[in-house]
Amino acid sequence: MVFHLFIPIITPMIGATLAVFFNRQRIAARAIALISVLINLGYGLWLMSVVPASGPLVAQASGWLAPFGISLVADGMSALMVMLAALLMLTTIVYSFYSVDYERERHFYYPLLLLLLLGVSGAFLTGDLFNLYVWFEVLLVASFGLITLGGSRDQLEGGLKYVVLNLLGSTAFLFGCGLMYGFAGTLNMAHIAERMATLSNPGLQTALAGIFLFAFGSKAAIVPLFFWLPSSYHTPPVAVTAIFSGLMTKVGVYALYRVFGLLLQNELAVYGPWLTLLAGLTMVIGVLGAVAQMNVRRILSFHIISQIGYSIMGLGLASAAGLAAGLVFTAHVMIVKMALFFIGGAAEQINGTGDLKKMGGLARREPLLALFWFLGILSLAGIPPLSGFIGKLILLQVGVSQQAYLITAVAAGTSILTFFSMLKIWNEVFWKKSYEDVNLLPRVPLGLLAPGAALVILSVALGLLAGPLVDYNTIAGQQAFDRGAYITAVCGVDGCEAVYRAALK
Amino acid sequence: MIILLAIAIGSLFGGATYLMLRRSVVKLILGLIMLSHGVNLLIFTMGDGVRRGAPPLVDANGQPPAGVADPLVQALILTAIVISFGFTAFVLALAYRSNQAVGSDDLDDLSTTDRL
Amino acid sequence: MMPLLLLLSIFMLLRGHNLPGGGFIGGLLASSAIILQIVAFGPKTARRILPVNYLLLAAFGVFFGAIWGLPALFAGLPYMQAFWLPEPIPGVGKIGTPVLFDIGVYFTVIGVTTKIALLLVEEPILFPLPAMKTASAESEEGA
C-alpha cells in the first residue's frame, strides 16, 4: 500500500481549480500550471526509479479492500506513461506561453490543460475498469474544450466530428464495461483477470475483446476508425495539436495494452494475427494518406496514425517482448512526434500559413529550427543513432524472432515512406527558395524553438544511451504481461477471489 | 422481464444506428443520446437482480437478502447518466454554434476540414 | 418557493451519508430552485437575487471536495480515507471528511447545472462553454 500514489491525480485536480480562481491573473495561472506539472513530473520520475525493482505499487482509494474499492496500480508501463505525460505537458505549457493568444488564456486554457493531464494520469494509474472509463471521459471533456476553444468555423466543423466519433467510442467502452460486469461480476482489473482465467466461455470473451478493440481502437485511431483524427487535429492552435498528438491516441494504445495484456490475455492469441493485420494496414494507409497532403500539420496528423500501427504491432506480436518493444517505440514516438509538431508549428506561425506551397526558404533564415527539424525526421524515420532507430530495431527484432516476417517487412518499408513524406516538408518549408523575401518574416522566438529542441535532444540522448531505456521497458513489458504479479500486488498472495470470499463470509 | 429489456435495448440500438446514419446533425445527436440510453439499460440488465435474481450481497447468515437490488449497477448508471448529460449539453451547444457558422444542418456541408 | 427548496436541499445534503440524499441530490435540488427563478423571472432577476459567479462556485466545489481527502494523505493513509468527529453535532448529525466532501459536490453541482442553464438562456456570443470544463470534474465526483 503506497498512500502517496494519488499525488499525480490530486495535483492537477487542485491545480486546475486554483487556475480557475486565478484566471484573471495571467502570471498566477501560468505559474500554477507549471508547478502542478513539475510536481507530476518529479513524482513520475520517482515512480520510474522505484517500480522496476519493487514490482507494481498499489493504493486503495479511501482504504476500501481491494476487489471492492477503486485501486490505483503503478507498474512499469503506468509509471513510464505518467512521467511522459507530465514531461510532454511541461513542454506544451512552455510552448503555449509564446504561442497562445490572451483571449484563449482568459477562457480557461490552462485549467483545461491541467484537466487533460488529470484525466490522462488517472487513466494510466487506475486499476478499475469503470474508473478507467471515467478518466477517459475526463480527458475527453478537456480535449473537447481545447479543440473547440476559439470557435472558428474550421474548429467547429473539425470539433463536431472529433466529439461525435469519440463519444461513439466511449459508448462502446461503456457497453464493454457493462458486459464485463455481467460476465465476470466485478470491475476490478486484477479480479477480472483472475476470474477470466477460470471462467470458461470463450465465445463471450472473444466478443468482449472485440468490443474493447473497437472502443480503444477508435481512441487510438487504428485503421478503419481513424477518420476523426486528420479532419480535426490541424484546426486548434499548434500547442493543442501537439499535446493531442502526444497523449490522446497513446492513451488508447495504453488501454489496449492493459486490456489485452492483463484482462483478456487468453484472447491475445486469438486476436494476435488480426491485430498484426490492422497494424500493417494502419502503418501503410496512414503514411499513404500523408503523402497526398500539402499542409504541415495534416501531414503530421496522418503520420500519427501510421506510427500507431507500430505500437499495435508490438501488441499483435502477443508476447512480453512484443509489449516491451511496443512500449519503447511508443515512448519514442510520443517525444519525437511532439517535437515535430512544435517545430513545424513554429515554422507555420512565422509564415502565417501551414500550406506547403506558400512556405519556403526557412533553412537560411532559421538554421537552428531547420537543424532540429532534420534531426527530428531522421529520428522518426529510424536512422541510427537516434531513438527511432532503437524503437524500430527492437520491434523488428522481435518480429523476426517470432517469424512474423510479413509485418516486419511492412514496418521496414513504411519507414522509407515515412522518411520520403517527411522530406517533402523539409524540401518545401526549409530548402526550396521562397517566392517572397524570407528576410521580411518575423524571427522565431526562443520560447517557440526551445520545447521542440529539448525534445529532439532528448530523442538523440535516448538513442545514444539506449541501454537504460531498453532495460526499463523490458521489465515494464514483462510486468504488463504478468497477471500473477499484478493480482498479487493488488489483492495479496491469495488473490482477489479469496479476499472476496472472506469478505462475504 | 429479461426478454422485454432485451427488446427495449435492441430497439434503442437499432433506432440510434438508424438516426446516426442520417445526414442531419440534429438526428446524429439524437442518435447518440438514444445510444447512451441503450447502453445504460444494458448495464442495468447486467445487475444480478435482473439476471440471477439476487444482488451480490449477503446478510449476517450468508443468505442473499430479499427485495434488494444490485446497488453497483445503479451507481454505474448514475455516473454514466451524469457524464452523458454533460456531453449532450456540450454537443448540442457545439452543433448550434456550427449551425450558426456554416448555416446548414447537413453533414455533407461540414467537409471543409477534410479537403486537400 | 426558493427559500423552501434551498432549505430542503441542505436537508438532503446533510442526511445523505446513510440515507437517500447527499451532495449530488441536494445540489440538483438547489439548482432547480435557482433554475425555477430563471424560468419565472428571467436570468437578470435570478442573477440579482443570488449574485454568484456559478463557474467559480463549481471550481470552488471541486477544490473543497478535493482538499478534504488530503488529511488522510498527510496521516499516511490512502487518499479520501474518512475521518469523523467522535460526537454528533445536534441538529446537523455526524461530521467528518465525507460530509465535507459532499458539501464540495453540492457546490459543484449547483455551479455547473445553473451555469449550463444560464448559458442556454442567455445565449452568450462566445462559443467556448466555460461550464463544460467543470462538468467533467463533477461527473468524476459523482463517480
JSON list of C-alpha atoms in Angstrom, two decimals, chain A residues 223 276-291 299 302-311 313 329 332-333 337 377-383 388 392 395-396 405-423:
[
{"chain": "A", "resi": 223, "resn": "VAL", "atom": "CA", "xyz": [-7.21, 1.78, -39.39]},
{"chain": "A", "resi": 276, "resn": "THR", "atom": "CA", "xyz": [-0.98, -7.52, -36.71]},
{"chain": "A", "resi": 277, "resn": "LEU", "atom": "CA", "xyz": [-3.06, -7.17, -39.86]},
{"chain": "A", "resi": 278, "resn": "LEU", "atom": "CA", "xyz": [-4.66, -3.98, -38.55]},
{"chain": "A", "resi": 279, "resn": "ALA", "atom": "CA", "xyz": [-1.24, -2.72, -37.52]},
{"chain": "A", "resi": 280, "resn": "GLY", "atom": "CA", "xyz": [0.13, -3.24, -41.03]},
{"chain": "A", "resi": 281, "resn": "LEU", "atom": "CA", "xyz": [-2.86, -1.55, -42.62]},
{"chain": "A", "resi": 282, "resn": "THR", "atom": "CA", "xyz": [-2.61, 1.34, -40.16]},
{"chain": "A", "resi": 283, "resn": "MET", "atom": "CA", "xyz": [1.05, 1.90, -40.98]},
{"chain": "A", "resi": 284, "resn": "VAL", "atom": "CA", "xyz": [0.57, 1.83, -44.74]},
{"chain": "A", "resi": 285, "resn": "ILE", "atom": "CA", "xyz": [-2.70, 3.73, -45.02]},
{"chain": "A", "resi": 286, "resn": "GLY", "atom": "CA", "xyz": [-1.51, 6.39, -42.58]},
{"chain": "A", "resi": 287, "resn": "VAL", "atom": "CA", "xyz": [1.67, 7.06, -44.45]},
{"chain": "A", "resi": 288, "resn": "LEU", "atom": "CA", "xyz": [-0.01, 6.98, -47.87]},
{"chain": "A", "resi": 289, "resn": "GLY", "atom": "CA", "xyz": [-2.55, 9.48, -46.58]},
{"chain": "A", "resi": 290, "resn": "ALA", "atom": "CA", "xyz": [0.33, 11.69, -45.52]},
{"chain": "A", "resi": 291, "resn": "VAL", "atom": "CA", "xyz": [1.96, 11.57, -48.93]},
{"chain": "A", "resi": 299, "resn": "ILE", "atom": "CA", "xyz": [0.92, 15.52, -42.94]},
{"chain": "A", "resi": 302, "resn": "PHE", "atom": "CA", "xyz": [-1.52, 11.24, -40.85]},
{"chain": "A", "resi": 303, "resn": "HIS", "atom": "CA", "xyz": [1.88, 10.22, -39.54]},
{"chain": "A", "resi": 304, "resn": "ILE", "atom": "CA", "xyz": [0.39, 9.87, -36.05]},
{"chain": "A", "resi": 305, "resn": "ILE", "atom": "CA", "xyz": [-1.89, 7.18, -37.49]},
{"chain": "A", "resi": 306, "resn": "SER", "atom": "CA", "xyz": [0.99, 5.48, -39.23]},
{"chain": "A", "resi": 307, "resn": "GLN", "atom": "CA", "xyz": [3.06, 5.39, -36.04]},
{"chain": "A", "resi": 308, "resn": "ILE", "atom": "CA", "xyz": [0.14, 3.96, -34.06]},
{"chain": "A", "resi": 309, "resn": "GLY", "atom": "CA", "xyz": [0.47, 0.97, -36.37]},
{"chain": "A", "resi": 310, "resn": "TYR", "atom": "CA", "xyz": [3.89, 0.21, -34.90]},
{"chain": "A", "resi": 311, "resn": "SER", "atom": "CA", "xyz": [2.57, 0.36, -31.35]},
{"chain": "A", "resi": 313, "resn": "MET", "atom": "CA", "xyz": [2.26, -4.29, -33.95]},
{"chain": "A", "resi": 329, "resn": "PHE", "atom": "CA", "xyz": [8.54, 2.65, -29.68]},
{"chain": "A", "resi": 332, "resn": "HIS", "atom": "CA", "xyz": [9.99, 7.38, -28.63]},
{"chain": "A", "resi": 333, "resn": "VAL", "atom": "CA", "xyz": [7.16, 8.43, -30.88]},
{"chain": "A", "resi": 337, "resn": "LYS", "atom": "CA", "xyz": [6.08, 13.49, -32.74]},
{"chain": "A", "resi": 377, "resn": "ILE", "atom": "CA", "xyz": [12.64, 13.49, -39.10]},
{"chain": "A", "resi": 378, "resn": "LEU", "atom": "CA", "xyz": [15.77, 11.33, -39.03]},
{"chain": "A", "resi": 379, "resn": "SER", "atom": "CA", "xyz": [14.64, 10.05, -35.67]},
{"chain": "A", "resi": 380, "resn": "LEU", "atom": "CA", "xyz": [11.08, 9.46, -36.84]},
{"chain": "A", "resi": 381, "resn": "ALA", "atom": "CA", "xyz": [12.27, 7.54, -39.88]},
{"chain": "A", "resi": 382, "resn": "GLY", "atom": "CA", "xyz": [14.58, 5.46, -37.69]},
{"chain": "A", "resi": 383, "resn": "ILE", "atom": "CA", "xyz": [18.10, 6.44, -38.73]},
{"chain": "A", "resi": 388, "resn": "GLY", "atom": "CA", "xyz": [13.62, 5.96, -33.58]},
{"chain": "A", "resi": 392, "resn": "LYS", "atom": "CA", "xyz": [12.12, 0.18, -34.67]},
{"chain": "A", "resi": 395, "resn": "LEU", "atom": "CA", "xyz": [10.28, -4.16, -32.83]},
{"chain": "A", "resi": 396, "resn": "LEU", "atom": "CA", "xyz": [11.75, -5.68, -35.97]},
{"chain": "A", "resi": 405, "resn": "TYR", "atom": "CA", "xyz": [8.11, -11.76, -41.45]},
{"chain": "A", "resi": 406, "resn": "LEU", "atom": "CA", "xyz": [5.36, -10.06, -43.38]},
{"chain": "A", "resi": 407, "resn": "ILE", "atom": "CA", "xyz": [4.52, -7.42, -40.77]},
{"chain": "A", "resi": 408, "resn": "THR", "atom": "CA", "xyz": [8.24, -6.88, -40.18]},
{"chain": "A", "resi": 409, "resn": "ALA", "atom": "CA", "xyz": [8.76, -6.21, -43.87]},
{"chain": "A", "resi": 410, "resn": "VAL", "atom": "CA", "xyz": [5.79, -3.84, -43.95]},
{"chain": "A", "resi": 411, "resn": "ALA", "atom": "CA", "xyz": [7.13, -1.98, -40.91]},
{"chain": "A", "resi": 412, "resn": "ALA", "atom": "CA", "xyz": [10.54, -1.60, -42.51]},
{"chain": "A", "resi": 413, "resn": "GLY", "atom": "CA", "xyz": [9.03, -0.47, -45.80]},
{"chain": "A", "resi": 414, "resn": "THR", "atom": "CA", "xyz": [6.80, 2.07, -44.07]},
{"chain": "A", "resi": 415, "resn": "SER", "atom": "CA", "xyz": [9.90, 3.68, -42.55]},
{"chain": "A", "resi": 416, "resn": "ILE", "atom": "CA", "xyz": [11.12, 4.56, -46.02]},
{"chain": "A", "resi": 417, "resn": "LEU", "atom": "CA", "xyz": [7.77, 6.07, -46.99]},
{"chain": "A", "resi": 418, "resn": "THR", "atom": "CA", "xyz": [7.76, 8.00, -43.71]},
{"chain": "A", "resi": 419, "resn": "PHE", "atom": "CA", "xyz": [11.15, 9.45, -44.48]},
{"chain": "A", "resi": 420, "resn": "PHE", "atom": "CA", "xyz": [10.06, 10.33, -48.00]},
{"chain": "A", "resi": 421, "resn": "SER", "atom": "CA", "xyz": [6.96, 12.15, -46.83]},
{"chain": "A", "resi": 422, "resn": "MET", "atom": "CA", "xyz": [8.90, 14.00, -44.14]},
{"chain": "A", "resi": 423, "resn": "LEU", "atom": "CA", "xyz": [11.49, 15.05, -46.68]}
]
